[in-house]
Short mmCIF file of C-alpha atoms and ligand atoms in Angstrom, two decimals:
data_model
loop_
_atom_site.label_atom_id
_atom_site.label_comp_id
_atom_site.label_asym_id
_atom_site.label_seq_id
_atom_site.Cartn_x
_atom_site.Cartn_y
_atom_site.Cartn_z
CA UNK A 1 23.01 43.71 21.97
CA UNK A 2 20.88 40.67 21.56
CA UNK A 3 21.11 38.37 24.53
CA UNK A 4 21.74 34.64 24.36
CA UNK A 5 20.02 31.49 25.49
CA UNK A 6 21.52 27.88 25.77
CA UNK A 7 19.38 25.20 26.55
CA UNK A 8 20.06 21.22 27.40
CA UNK A 9 17.20 18.91 27.49
CA UNK A 10 17.04 15.52 28.88
CA UNK A 11 14.06 13.17 29.25
CA UNK A 12 10.71 12.22 27.42
CA UNK A 13 9.26 14.05 24.18
CA UNK A 14 7.28 16.29 26.59
CA UNK A 15 10.50 17.91 27.77
CA UNK A 16 11.53 18.51 24.19
CA UNK A 17 8.13 20.20 23.54
CA UNK A 18 8.74 22.21 26.77
CA UNK A 19 11.99 23.46 25.84
CA UNK A 20 10.65 24.15 22.50
CA UNK A 21 7.93 26.55 24.19
CA UNK A 22 10.32 28.15 26.69
CA UNK A 23 12.67 29.09 23.96
CA UNK A 24 9.93 30.39 21.85
CA UNK A 25 8.94 32.92 24.77
CA UNK A 26 12.46 33.90 25.34
CA UNK A 27 12.75 34.65 21.70
CA UNK A 28 9.80 36.78 21.71
CA UNK A 29 11.84 38.66 24.69
CA UNK A 30 14.47 39.19 22.25
CA UNK A 31 16.81 36.29 23.08
CA UNK A 32 18.66 34.34 20.41
CA UNK A 33 19.32 30.60 20.74
CA UNK A 34 23.19 29.60 20.90
CA UNK A 35 24.92 26.21 21.25
CA UNK A 36 27.83 27.40 23.06
CA UNK A 37 27.54 27.73 26.55
CA UNK A 38 30.25 29.99 26.84
CA UNK A 39 28.67 32.48 24.64
CA UNK A 40 25.09 32.46 26.67
CA UNK A 41 23.62 35.03 28.95
CA UNK A 42 21.10 32.52 30.21
CA UNK A 43 21.81 28.66 30.31
CA UNK A 44 19.05 26.40 30.97
CA UNK A 45 18.64 22.73 32.10
CA UNK A 46 15.58 21.14 31.58
CA UNK A 47 15.60 18.03 33.43
CA UNK A 48 14.41 14.67 34.17
CA UNK A 49 13.61 12.74 37.45
CA UNK A 50 12.67 9.28 36.08
CA UNK A 51 15.78 7.44 36.84
CA UNK A 52 18.92 8.30 39.03
CA UNK A 53 20.84 8.37 35.55
CA UNK A 54 18.94 11.29 34.18
CA UNK A 55 19.64 13.14 37.30
CA UNK A 56 23.40 12.41 37.22
CA UNK A 57 23.51 13.88 33.69
CA UNK A 58 21.93 17.26 35.11
CA UNK A 59 24.15 17.23 38.02
CA UNK A 60 27.16 16.82 36.01
CA UNK A 61 26.29 19.53 33.53
CA UNK A 62 25.65 21.89 36.28
CA UNK A 63 29.24 21.08 37.74
CA UNK A 64 30.55 22.00 34.33
CA UNK A 65 28.90 25.41 34.04
CA UNK A 66 30.37 26.02 37.46
CA UNK A 67 33.65 27.45 36.39
CA UNK A 68 31.63 29.41 33.52
CA UNK A 69 29.28 31.37 36.26
CA UNK A 70 32.73 32.19 38.19
CA UNK A 71 34.33 33.91 35.27
CA UNK A 72 30.72 35.57 33.97
CA UNK A 73 29.02 35.98 37.34
CA UNK A 74 26.04 37.80 35.32
CA UNK A 75 25.09 34.49 33.41
CA UNK A 76 21.77 33.33 34.61
CA UNK A 77 21.61 29.50 35.53
CA UNK A 78 18.08 27.95 35.54
CA UNK A 79 17.03 24.44 36.25
CA UNK A 80 13.62 23.76 34.74
CA UNK A 81 11.29 20.81 34.72
CA UNK A 82 10.75 17.29 36.47
CA UNK A 83 13.97 17.68 38.70
CA UNK A 84 13.18 21.55 39.33
CA UNK A 85 9.68 20.23 40.69
CA UNK A 86 10.74 17.40 42.61
CA UNK A 87 14.17 18.37 44.40
CA UNK A 88 14.82 22.15 44.87
CA UNK A 89 16.30 21.74 47.92
CA UNK A 90 18.85 19.34 46.78
CA UNK A 91 19.53 21.37 43.72
CA UNK A 92 20.08 24.17 46.10
CA UNK A 93 22.64 22.50 48.06
CA UNK A 94 24.72 20.74 45.19
CA UNK A 95 24.78 23.65 43.00
CA UNK A 96 24.24 27.08 44.97
CA UNK A 97 25.05 29.11 41.93
CA UNK A 98 21.82 28.39 40.19
CA UNK A 99 19.50 31.41 39.94
CA UNK A 100 16.46 29.91 39.13
CA UNK A 101 14.29 26.95 39.88
CA UNK A 102 11.46 26.19 37.75
CA UNK A 103 8.92 23.53 37.87
CA UNK A 104 6.86 21.87 34.99
CA UNK A 105 3.72 24.03 35.61
CA UNK A 106 5.63 27.24 35.99
CA UNK A 107 7.43 27.28 32.71
CA UNK A 108 5.69 29.94 30.92
CA UNK A 109 7.18 32.22 33.80
CA UNK A 110 10.78 31.78 32.68
CA UNK A 111 11.01 35.01 30.74
CA UNK A 112 9.79 36.90 33.48
CA UNK A 113 11.92 35.02 36.33
CA UNK A 114 15.30 35.79 34.17
CA UNK A 115 14.13 39.23 33.83
CA UNK A 116 13.76 39.19 38.08
CA UNK A 117 17.07 37.41 38.47
CA UNK A 118 18.60 40.16 36.38
CA UNK A 119 16.97 42.94 38.18
CA UNK A 120 17.39 41.57 41.82
CA UNK A 121 20.17 39.05 41.53
CA UNK A 122 18.12 37.18 44.05
CA UNK A 123 17.46 33.27 43.23
CA UNK A 124 14.10 32.71 41.90
CA UNK A 125 11.96 29.63 42.95
CA UNK A 126 8.55 28.77 41.06
CA UNK A 127 7.30 25.20 41.46
CA UNK A 128 3.90 23.70 42.13
CA UNK A 129 3.29 23.24 45.99
CA UNK A 130 1.56 19.93 45.35
CA UNK A 131 -0.67 17.70 43.22
CA UNK A 132 -3.63 19.40 44.56
CA UNK A 133 -2.56 22.99 43.76
CA UNK A 134 -3.45 22.80 39.99
CA UNK A 135 -7.26 22.72 39.44
CA UNK A 136 -8.45 20.29 36.98
CA UNK A 137 -9.18 21.30 33.45
CA UNK A 138 -6.97 24.37 34.05
CA UNK A 139 -4.17 23.31 31.73
CA UNK A 140 -4.38 26.27 29.40
CA UNK A 141 -4.17 28.49 32.22
CA UNK A 142 -1.58 26.62 34.59
CA UNK A 143 0.88 25.81 31.43
CA UNK A 144 2.08 27.83 28.60
CA UNK A 145 -0.68 27.46 26.21
CA UNK A 146 0.26 27.07 22.31
CA UNK A 147 1.46 29.88 20.55
CA UNK A 148 1.91 29.98 16.83
CA UNK A 149 5.32 31.59 17.25
CA UNK A 150 6.86 28.48 19.29
CA UNK A 151 10.02 28.04 18.20
CA UNK A 152 10.50 25.84 14.88
CA UNK A 153 14.00 25.42 15.16
CA UNK A 154 13.72 23.38 18.40
CA UNK A 155 11.58 20.90 16.58
CA UNK A 156 12.69 17.42 15.50
CA UNK A 157 12.42 18.58 11.87
CA UNK A 158 10.54 21.63 10.58
CA UNK A 159 7.83 19.13 9.32
CA UNK A 160 7.50 17.35 12.50
CA UNK A 161 5.96 18.63 15.54
CA UNK A 162 4.94 17.49 19.09
CA UNK A 163 1.51 18.45 20.43
CA UNK A 164 0.38 18.01 24.20
CA UNK A 165 -2.96 16.78 24.57
CA UNK A 166 -2.82 15.89 28.15
CA UNK A 167 -0.48 16.80 31.14
CA UNK A 168 -0.08 14.92 34.11
CA UNK A 169 -0.71 11.24 35.46
CA UNK A 170 -3.22 9.79 37.55
CA UNK A 171 -2.13 6.37 37.22
CA UNK A 172 0.48 6.26 40.39
CA UNK A 173 2.69 3.11 39.29
CA UNK A 174 4.46 2.57 42.35
CA UNK A 175 8.10 3.01 40.91
CA UNK A 176 7.32 6.38 39.13
CA UNK A 177 7.94 9.86 39.83
CA UNK A 178 5.75 11.36 36.91
CA UNK A 179 2.54 11.75 38.89
CA UNK A 180 4.39 13.97 41.46
CA UNK A 181 6.61 16.11 38.80
CA UNK A 182 3.64 16.51 36.33
CA UNK A 183 0.73 16.64 38.69
CA UNK A 184 -2.99 15.54 37.90
CA UNK A 185 -4.04 14.20 34.58
CA UNK A 186 -5.67 16.90 32.64
CA UNK A 187 -6.97 16.91 29.30
CA UNK A 188 -6.81 19.74 27.11
CA UNK A 189 -9.78 21.12 25.28
CA UNK A 190 -10.05 19.33 21.61
CA UNK A 191 -11.06 22.76 19.85
CA UNK A 192 -7.60 24.30 21.16
CA UNK A 193 -5.59 21.01 20.02
CA UNK A 194 -7.21 21.22 16.81
CA UNK A 195 -6.17 24.77 16.31
CA UNK A 196 -2.76 24.19 17.26
CA UNK A 197 -2.58 21.23 14.57
CA UNK A 198 -3.80 23.85 11.82
CA UNK A 199 -1.53 26.25 12.93
CA UNK A 200 1.36 23.95 12.93
CA UNK A 201 0.15 22.63 9.29
CA UNK A 202 0.00 26.25 8.06
CA UNK A 203 3.94 26.43 9.17
CA UNK A 204 4.58 23.60 7.05
CA UNK A 205 4.14 20.79 9.52
CA UNK A 206 3.09 17.48 8.07
CA UNK A 207 3.41 14.98 11.18
CA UNK A 208 2.23 15.71 14.44
CA UNK A 209 2.74 13.53 17.53
CA UNK A 210 0.27 13.91 20.03
CA UNK A 211 1.64 13.56 23.94
CA UNK A 212 0.26 12.27 26.83
CA UNK A 213 1.76 10.23 29.69
CA UNK A 214 -1.31 7.82 29.22
CA UNK A 215 -2.25 9.17 25.92
CA UNK A 216 -5.11 7.05 25.29
CA UNK A 217 -6.94 8.01 28.72
CA UNK A 218 -7.56 11.39 26.89
CA UNK A 219 -10.66 12.37 27.30
CA UNK A 220 -12.57 15.95 27.72
CA UNK A 221 -15.73 16.42 28.98
CA UNK A 222 -17.86 19.64 28.04
CA UNK A 223 -21.71 19.37 29.58
CA UNK A 224 -22.90 16.33 27.71
CA UNK A 225 -20.00 16.09 25.08
CA UNK A 226 -17.25 13.85 25.75
CA UNK A 227 -14.12 13.81 23.54
CA UNK A 228 -12.09 10.71 23.44
CA UNK A 229 -8.82 10.19 21.84
CA UNK A 230 -10.68 8.62 18.95
CA UNK A 231 -12.98 11.71 18.35
CA UNK A 232 -9.77 13.87 18.58
CA UNK A 233 -8.08 12.10 16.04
CA UNK A 234 -11.10 11.90 13.67
CA UNK A 235 -11.53 15.58 14.33
CA UNK A 236 -8.01 16.56 13.00
CA UNK A 237 -7.62 13.98 10.36
CA UNK A 238 -8.89 15.94 7.55
CA UNK A 239 -6.82 19.11 8.03
CA UNK A 240 -5.15 19.47 4.45
CA UNK A 241 -1.64 19.32 4.40
CA UNK A 242 -1.73 17.10 7.60
CA UNK A 243 -0.11 13.66 6.54
CA UNK A 244 0.60 11.77 9.82
CA UNK A 245 -0.78 11.53 12.92
CA UNK A 246 0.96 9.74 16.00
CA UNK A 247 0.30 9.53 19.69
CA UNK A 248 2.25 8.35 22.39
CA UNK A 249 2.28 6.80 25.14
CA UNK A 250 -0.45 4.13 25.84
CA UNK A 251 -1.77 2.60 28.79
CA UNK A 252 -2.61 -1.05 28.51
CA UNK A 253 -6.13 -0.77 30.38
CA UNK A 254 -7.14 2.15 28.12
CA UNK A 255 -6.80 0.37 24.81
CA UNK A 256 -10.50 0.75 23.76
CA UNK A 257 -11.82 -0.56 20.39
CA UNK A 258 -13.24 2.76 19.18
CA UNK A 259 -9.37 3.89 19.21
CA UNK A 260 -8.19 0.87 17.61
CA UNK A 261 -11.15 1.18 14.94
CA UNK A 262 -9.76 4.78 14.26
CA UNK A 263 -6.20 3.59 13.96
CA UNK A 264 -7.32 1.40 11.32
CA UNK A 265 -9.87 3.27 9.35
CA UNK A 266 -7.91 6.86 9.30
CA UNK A 267 -5.26 6.56 6.56
CA UNK A 268 -3.16 9.57 8.37
CA UNK A 269 -2.88 7.61 11.66
CA UNK A 270 0.42 5.73 12.11
CA UNK A 271 0.02 2.05 12.46
CA UNK A 272 2.22 2.01 15.43
CA UNK A 273 1.30 1.57 19.10
CA UNK A 274 3.64 2.15 22.03
CA UNK A 275 1.85 0.31 25.03
CA UNK A 276 4.42 -0.48 27.62
CA UNK A 277 3.84 -3.82 29.69
CA UNK A 278 6.81 -3.23 31.98
CA UNK A 279 6.98 -7.09 33.20
CA UNK A 280 5.64 -10.38 32.61
CA UNK A 281 5.09 -11.53 36.07
CA UNK A 282 1.71 -10.83 37.85
CA UNK A 283 3.44 -10.56 41.11
CA UNK A 284 5.59 -7.89 40.02
CA UNK A 285 2.66 -6.26 37.92
CA UNK A 286 0.79 -5.78 41.24
CA UNK A 287 3.79 -4.51 43.27
CA UNK A 288 4.11 -1.70 40.44
CA UNK A 289 0.41 -1.14 40.82
CA UNK A 290 -0.08 -1.62 36.89
CA UNK A 291 -3.67 -2.78 37.38
CA UNK A 292 -3.41 -5.62 34.88
CA UNK A 293 -2.06 -9.11 34.62
CA UNK A 294 0.14 -10.42 31.91
CA UNK A 295 -2.88 -12.39 30.45
CA UNK A 296 -4.65 -9.43 30.24
CA UNK A 297 -2.10 -7.69 28.47
CA UNK A 298 -1.68 -10.48 25.97
CA UNK A 299 -5.30 -10.43 25.09
CA UNK A 300 -5.08 -6.51 24.65
CA UNK A 301 -2.25 -7.21 22.40
CA UNK A 302 -4.01 -9.63 20.18
CA UNK A 303 -6.96 -7.27 20.18
CA UNK A 304 -4.62 -4.52 18.65
CA UNK A 305 -3.26 -7.09 15.97
CA UNK A 306 -6.87 -8.20 15.15
CA UNK A 307 -8.29 -4.84 14.68
CA UNK A 308 -5.28 -3.08 13.25
CA UNK A 309 -3.81 -5.78 10.76
CA UNK A 310 -0.05 -5.33 10.68
CA UNK A 311 0.27 -2.90 13.38
CA UNK A 312 3.63 -2.44 14.80
CA UNK A 313 3.54 -2.54 18.82
CA UNK A 314 6.47 -1.63 21.20
CA UNK A 315 6.86 -1.83 24.84
CA UNK A 316 8.97 -0.67 27.80
CA UNK A 317 10.27 -2.97 30.55
CA UNK A 318 11.85 -2.50 34.15
CA UNK A 319 13.97 -5.18 34.93
CA UNK A 320 15.08 -5.88 38.63
CA UNK A 321 12.16 -4.19 40.15
CA UNK A 322 11.65 -5.25 43.84
CA UNK A 323 11.19 -8.69 44.50
CA UNK A 324 11.90 -9.81 40.96
CA UNK A 325 13.07 -13.16 41.30
CA UNK A 326 14.45 -15.42 38.60
CA UNK A 327 11.22 -16.93 38.39
CA UNK A 328 9.43 -13.96 37.68
CA UNK A 329 12.06 -12.75 35.42
CA UNK A 330 11.67 -15.77 33.26
CA UNK A 331 8.02 -14.65 32.74
CA UNK A 332 9.21 -11.55 31.33
CA UNK A 333 11.65 -13.49 29.06
CA UNK A 334 8.57 -15.72 27.93
CA UNK A 335 6.24 -12.62 27.17
CA UNK A 336 8.85 -10.80 25.09
CA UNK A 337 9.33 -14.11 23.23
CA UNK A 338 5.88 -14.37 22.34
CA UNK A 339 4.82 -10.91 22.08
CA UNK A 340 6.97 -10.07 19.18
CA UNK A 341 7.26 -6.47 19.61
CA UNK A 342 8.74 -4.32 16.94
CA UNK A 343 11.15 -2.90 19.77
CA UNK A 344 11.26 -2.38 23.33
CA UNK A 345 12.89 -0.04 25.81
CA UNK A 346 14.40 -1.86 28.73
CA UNK A 347 15.36 -0.12 31.86
CA UNK A 348 16.95 -0.99 35.15
CA UNK A 349 14.93 -0.27 38.16
CA UNK A 350 15.89 2.86 39.75
CA UNK A 351 14.79 3.71 43.14
CA UNK A 352 13.03 7.08 43.35
CA UNK A 353 12.58 8.82 46.42
CA UNK A 354 8.95 9.59 47.53
CA UNK A 355 7.46 6.99 45.54
CA UNK A 356 5.45 4.13 46.88
CA UNK A 357 8.02 1.63 46.01
CA UNK A 358 10.65 3.29 47.69
CA UNK A 359 8.66 3.55 50.78
CA UNK A 360 7.23 0.03 50.71
CA UNK A 361 9.66 -2.46 48.98
CA UNK A 362 13.39 -2.84 49.37
CA UNK A 363 15.36 -2.38 46.00
CA UNK A 364 16.79 -5.94 46.64
CA UNK A 365 17.95 -6.92 43.20
CA UNK A 366 21.73 -6.32 43.12
CA UNK A 367 22.92 -4.12 40.14
CA UNK A 368 25.00 -6.75 38.45
CA UNK A 369 21.59 -9.12 38.33
CA UNK A 370 19.82 -6.06 36.78
CA UNK A 371 22.56 -5.69 34.21
CA UNK A 372 22.45 -9.36 33.34
CA UNK A 373 18.57 -9.26 33.04
CA UNK A 374 18.69 -6.13 30.90
CA UNK A 375 21.23 -7.66 28.50
CA UNK A 376 19.16 -11.15 28.37
CA UNK A 377 16.05 -9.15 27.61
CA UNK A 378 17.54 -7.17 24.94
CA UNK A 379 18.99 -10.38 23.42
CA UNK A 380 15.42 -11.86 22.77
CA UNK A 381 14.13 -8.68 21.84
CA UNK A 382 16.74 -7.87 19.22
CA UNK A 383 15.99 -11.58 17.89
CA UNK A 384 12.32 -10.51 17.67
CA UNK A 385 13.19 -7.07 15.99
CA UNK A 386 15.74 -8.75 13.54
CA UNK A 387 12.59 -11.14 12.54
CA UNK A 388 9.98 -7.99 12.24
CA UNK A 389 12.62 -6.14 9.80
CA UNK A 390 13.22 -9.16 7.86
CA UNK A 391 9.70 -9.77 7.29
CA UNK A 392 9.54 -6.45 5.44
CA UNK A 393 11.90 -7.10 2.86
CA UNK A 394 10.25 -7.41 -0.51
CA UNK A 395 7.44 -4.89 0.71
CA UNK A 396 6.92 -1.31 -0.38
CA UNK A 397 6.44 1.32 2.52
CA UNK A 398 5.65 4.89 2.44
CA UNK A 399 8.40 6.90 4.04
CA UNK A 400 8.35 10.46 5.32
CA UNK A 401 11.98 11.56 4.63
CA UNK A 402 13.44 13.03 7.70
CA UNK A 403 16.92 14.15 6.45
CA UNK A 404 20.25 12.61 5.75
CA UNK A 405 21.11 9.26 7.75
CA UNK A 406 23.56 9.26 10.96
CA UNK A 407 26.26 7.95 8.46
CA UNK A 408 25.74 11.25 6.41
CA UNK A 409 25.54 13.46 9.31
CA UNK A 410 28.63 12.51 10.57
CA UNK A 411 30.26 12.70 7.36
CA UNK A 412 32.44 15.82 6.98
CA UNK A 413 31.45 16.86 3.59
CA UNK A 414 28.65 19.21 4.69
CA UNK A 415 28.40 21.54 1.95
CA UNK A 416 28.10 18.82 -0.84
CA UNK A 417 25.63 17.22 1.35
CA UNK A 418 23.07 19.96 1.52
CA UNK A 419 23.31 20.65 -2.16
CA UNK A 420 19.83 19.81 -3.70
CA UNK A 421 20.95 17.60 -6.69
CA UNK A 422 23.87 15.45 -4.84
CA UNK A 423 22.75 11.95 -4.00
CA UNK A 424 23.03 11.18 -0.29
CA UNK A 425 21.89 8.56 2.26
CA UNK A 426 18.64 9.63 3.66
CA UNK A 427 16.51 8.42 6.35
CA UNK A 428 12.80 8.49 7.26
CA UNK A 429 9.90 6.45 9.06
CA UNK A 430 7.41 4.19 7.73
CA UNK A 431 3.59 4.17 8.52
CA UNK A 432 4.67 1.26 10.99
CA UNK A 433 7.58 3.32 12.61
CA UNK A 434 10.39 1.39 10.96
CA UNK A 435 13.40 3.42 10.24
CA UNK A 436 14.15 3.21 6.46
CA UNK A 437 17.65 4.30 5.09
CA UNK A 438 17.89 4.82 1.31
CA UNK A 439 19.73 6.91 -1.32
CA UNK A 440 18.07 9.94 -2.53
CA UNK A 441 18.60 13.77 -3.28
CA UNK A 442 18.18 16.39 -0.63
CA UNK A 443 15.20 17.58 -2.26
CA UNK A 444 13.38 14.63 -0.92
CA UNK A 445 13.64 15.73 2.51
CA UNK A 446 10.17 16.54 4.21
CA UNK A 447 8.38 14.52 1.37
CA UNK A 448 6.78 11.18 1.67
CA UNK A 449 8.11 8.67 -0.89
CA UNK A 450 7.48 5.15 -1.73
CA UNK A 451 10.39 2.84 -0.86
CA UNK A 452 11.06 -0.93 -1.87
CA UNK A 453 12.52 -2.69 1.04
CA UNK A 454 15.78 -4.71 -0.13
CA UNK A 455 17.59 -5.41 3.14
CA UNK A 456 17.12 -5.20 7.03
CA UNK A 457 19.18 -5.26 10.05
CA UNK A 458 17.40 -5.60 13.21
CA UNK A 459 16.92 -1.98 13.70
CA UNK A 460 16.78 -0.53 10.04
CA UNK A 461 15.36 -1.19 6.93
CA UNK A 462 17.42 -0.50 3.75
CA UNK A 463 15.61 0.07 0.33
CA UNK A 464 15.37 2.21 -3.09
CA UNK A 465 12.92 4.98 -3.94
CA UNK A 466 10.52 3.47 -5.88
CA UNK A 467 9.25 6.46 -7.72
CA UNK A 468 10.29 10.00 -7.40
CA UNK A 469 6.80 11.09 -7.41
CA UNK A 470 5.62 12.75 -3.93
CA UNK A 471 2.88 10.50 -2.32
CA UNK A 472 -0.06 12.30 -0.98
CA UNK A 473 -2.31 15.02 -2.18
CA UNK A 474 -0.56 18.15 -1.01
CA UNK A 475 3.09 18.81 -1.01
CA UNK A 476 3.81 21.64 0.86
CA UNK A 477 7.58 23.22 1.25
CA UNK A 478 8.50 23.79 4.74
CA UNK A 479 8.24 27.13 5.87
CA UNK A 480 10.59 26.94 8.85
CA UNK A 481 13.85 28.50 8.44
CA UNK A 482 15.83 25.43 9.62
CA UNK A 483 18.69 23.27 7.96
CA UNK A 484 17.12 20.20 7.19
CA UNK A 485 19.70 18.16 8.69
CA UNK A 486 18.58 19.06 12.17
CA UNK A 487 17.85 15.90 14.28
CA UNK A 488 16.65 15.37 17.68
CA UNK A 489 19.13 13.60 19.68
CA UNK A 490 18.55 10.45 21.40
CA UNK A 491 17.25 11.14 25.01
CA UNK A 492 17.15 9.20 28.00
N1 SAH B 1 3.81 7.51 30.88
C1 SAH B 1 4.58 6.66 30.06
C2 SAH B 1 6.22 6.72 30.42
C3 SAH B 1 6.69 6.93 31.73
S1 SAH B 1 8.48 7.07 31.86
C4 SAH B 1 4.14 5.30 30.52
O1 SAH B 1 3.42 5.14 31.49
O2 SAH B 1 4.33 4.48 29.52
C5 SAH B 1 9.18 6.04 30.60
C6 SAH B 1 9.55 4.53 31.13
O3 SAH B 1 10.51 4.57 32.13
C7 SAH B 1 8.38 3.88 31.86
O4 SAH B 1 7.40 3.21 30.67
C8 SAH B 1 9.00 2.76 32.63
O5 SAH B 1 9.46 1.78 31.74
C9 SAH B 1 10.28 3.54 32.87
N2 SAH B 1 10.38 3.88 34.08
C10 SAH B 1 9.80 4.67 35.19
N3 SAH B 1 9.89 4.86 36.18
C11 SAH B 1 11.02 3.95 36.44
C12 SAH B 1 11.98 3.79 37.23
N4 SAH B 1 12.03 4.38 38.89
N5 SAH B 1 13.06 2.88 37.23
C13 SAH B 1 13.53 2.69 35.92
N6 SAH B 1 12.76 2.80 34.83
C14 SAH B 1 11.61 3.46 35.17
FE1 SF4 B 2 4.49 6.88 35.29
FE2 SF4 B 2 2.77 4.88 35.60
FE3 SF4 B 2 2.00 7.42 35.18
FE4 SF4 B 2 3.43 6.05 33.11
S1 SF4 B 2 1.24 5.50 33.65
S2 SF4 B 2 3.83 8.11 33.86
S3 SF4 B 2 4.84 4.78 34.27
S4 SF4 B 2 2.94 6.54 36.96
FE1 F3S B 3 9.50 13.11 31.21
FE2 F3S B 3 11.39 12.49 32.87
FE3 F3S B 3 9.52 14.09 33.75
S1 F3S B 3 10.29 11.20 31.54
S2 F3S B 3 7.93 13.56 32.62
S3 F3S B 3 10.94 14.33 32.05
S4 F3S B 3 10.47 12.85 34.97
#
């Protein structure tokens, strides 16, 4: 009988991609995916350590499967990813029934480790011992390299895929666990990335999102040849059938003009830049070790907007970082007001053991103050988002149609909704990353259509299909056998 695997993923897009790769590998070993934990022979939790809340989610999920393990002792329970890398001991203490703990650099070994657990009933531990273990430029060897059989059913949609171009991080912002959970920054060879993109497009993929913790620091050196992110993108731009290229997340200090020129000049590159500033106060930025000032960031932002007209920019913020006074927070509020981001992701500082900030600075902003600052910043950002969205009314945008809107997905009439001729509410994103909702038939899913924007809320544009004709030279049908209504859930 086929063995079944269940997986839960928290964390960033990198983790979503890792889960896809792990499931792809297990499928090749005869496993099928199930979304019911009770039916599974193997239960996997791909984890995130970036904030305490993300870790709590995993511990409560592990708590839920404890009884399951008691009733079905043969079930293999595995904890994967960043938390596995960082907290092996704590996991073993809090959930001694976990059978495998697998770090971010060992995910390729999951099928083998599952087999070992089954054969020996001994717990398996596979993590990197430290950042120095992984040799530079050995990404393909130390990590699961691309496999065309990776699991398309785990992708955001059959026509959108993530592509890792870089692993790890060398920036060491003082608050952040990522450099220790993901190891040293290493860029993948461009030929491998281009090959992967071509294979994805052959499978029906139209949009690729290039992933790296500081994606614009990408550089691959081979003898005299240096490939930067701008070169990497140019090198994949003309793959026939590929319609959109995105990349996240950018580091402000590495936003070079060659990249901005490429974003402007290359029509397939999405006109959207996620460039987190984190704070508007220089003293806080210094304690965070972000290596720039608020003024530097604002100049960079002006350069982005000058070199890429109409570009959308979004940011991340941490509120309540160590020593953040009302005065420093007021500077962040002012920066958000002036910067006019399309949207911002705002987080309350969460102290992480083992980081420089945890060692050096007390977590001295009380939680209720963090909460208030979070809400205050959100209010200013929402006003900006409202203005940004309203400014789009009256324009025509190109939308890659992703599937039924949230409203439709929660509606009960499933059968009707997936009928090709039935008019339904659809959603997709514009080239500037705006979410656009409109009425259309299911046959538009996976295509690029032109939408006249008629209305806007702070987070969504509404409009009408201007023409039924498909935009773009090539219109391929997705070959992946997945219901088009499958969506990725909001993560942390
Ligand atoms: N590599 C990316 C994203 C890293 S994690 C980058 O550098 O932009 C995503 C976001 O989580 C960060 O941008 C930061 O805003 C937030 N974050 C990271 N560590 C955090 C912590 N300890 N507490 C609260 N938020 C944190
Ligand atoms: Fe963390 Fe900073 Fe690296 Fe981003 S750049 S992953 S915030 S250390
Ligand atoms: Fe991503 Fe969380 Fe790890 S944000 S890199 S999964 S700590």
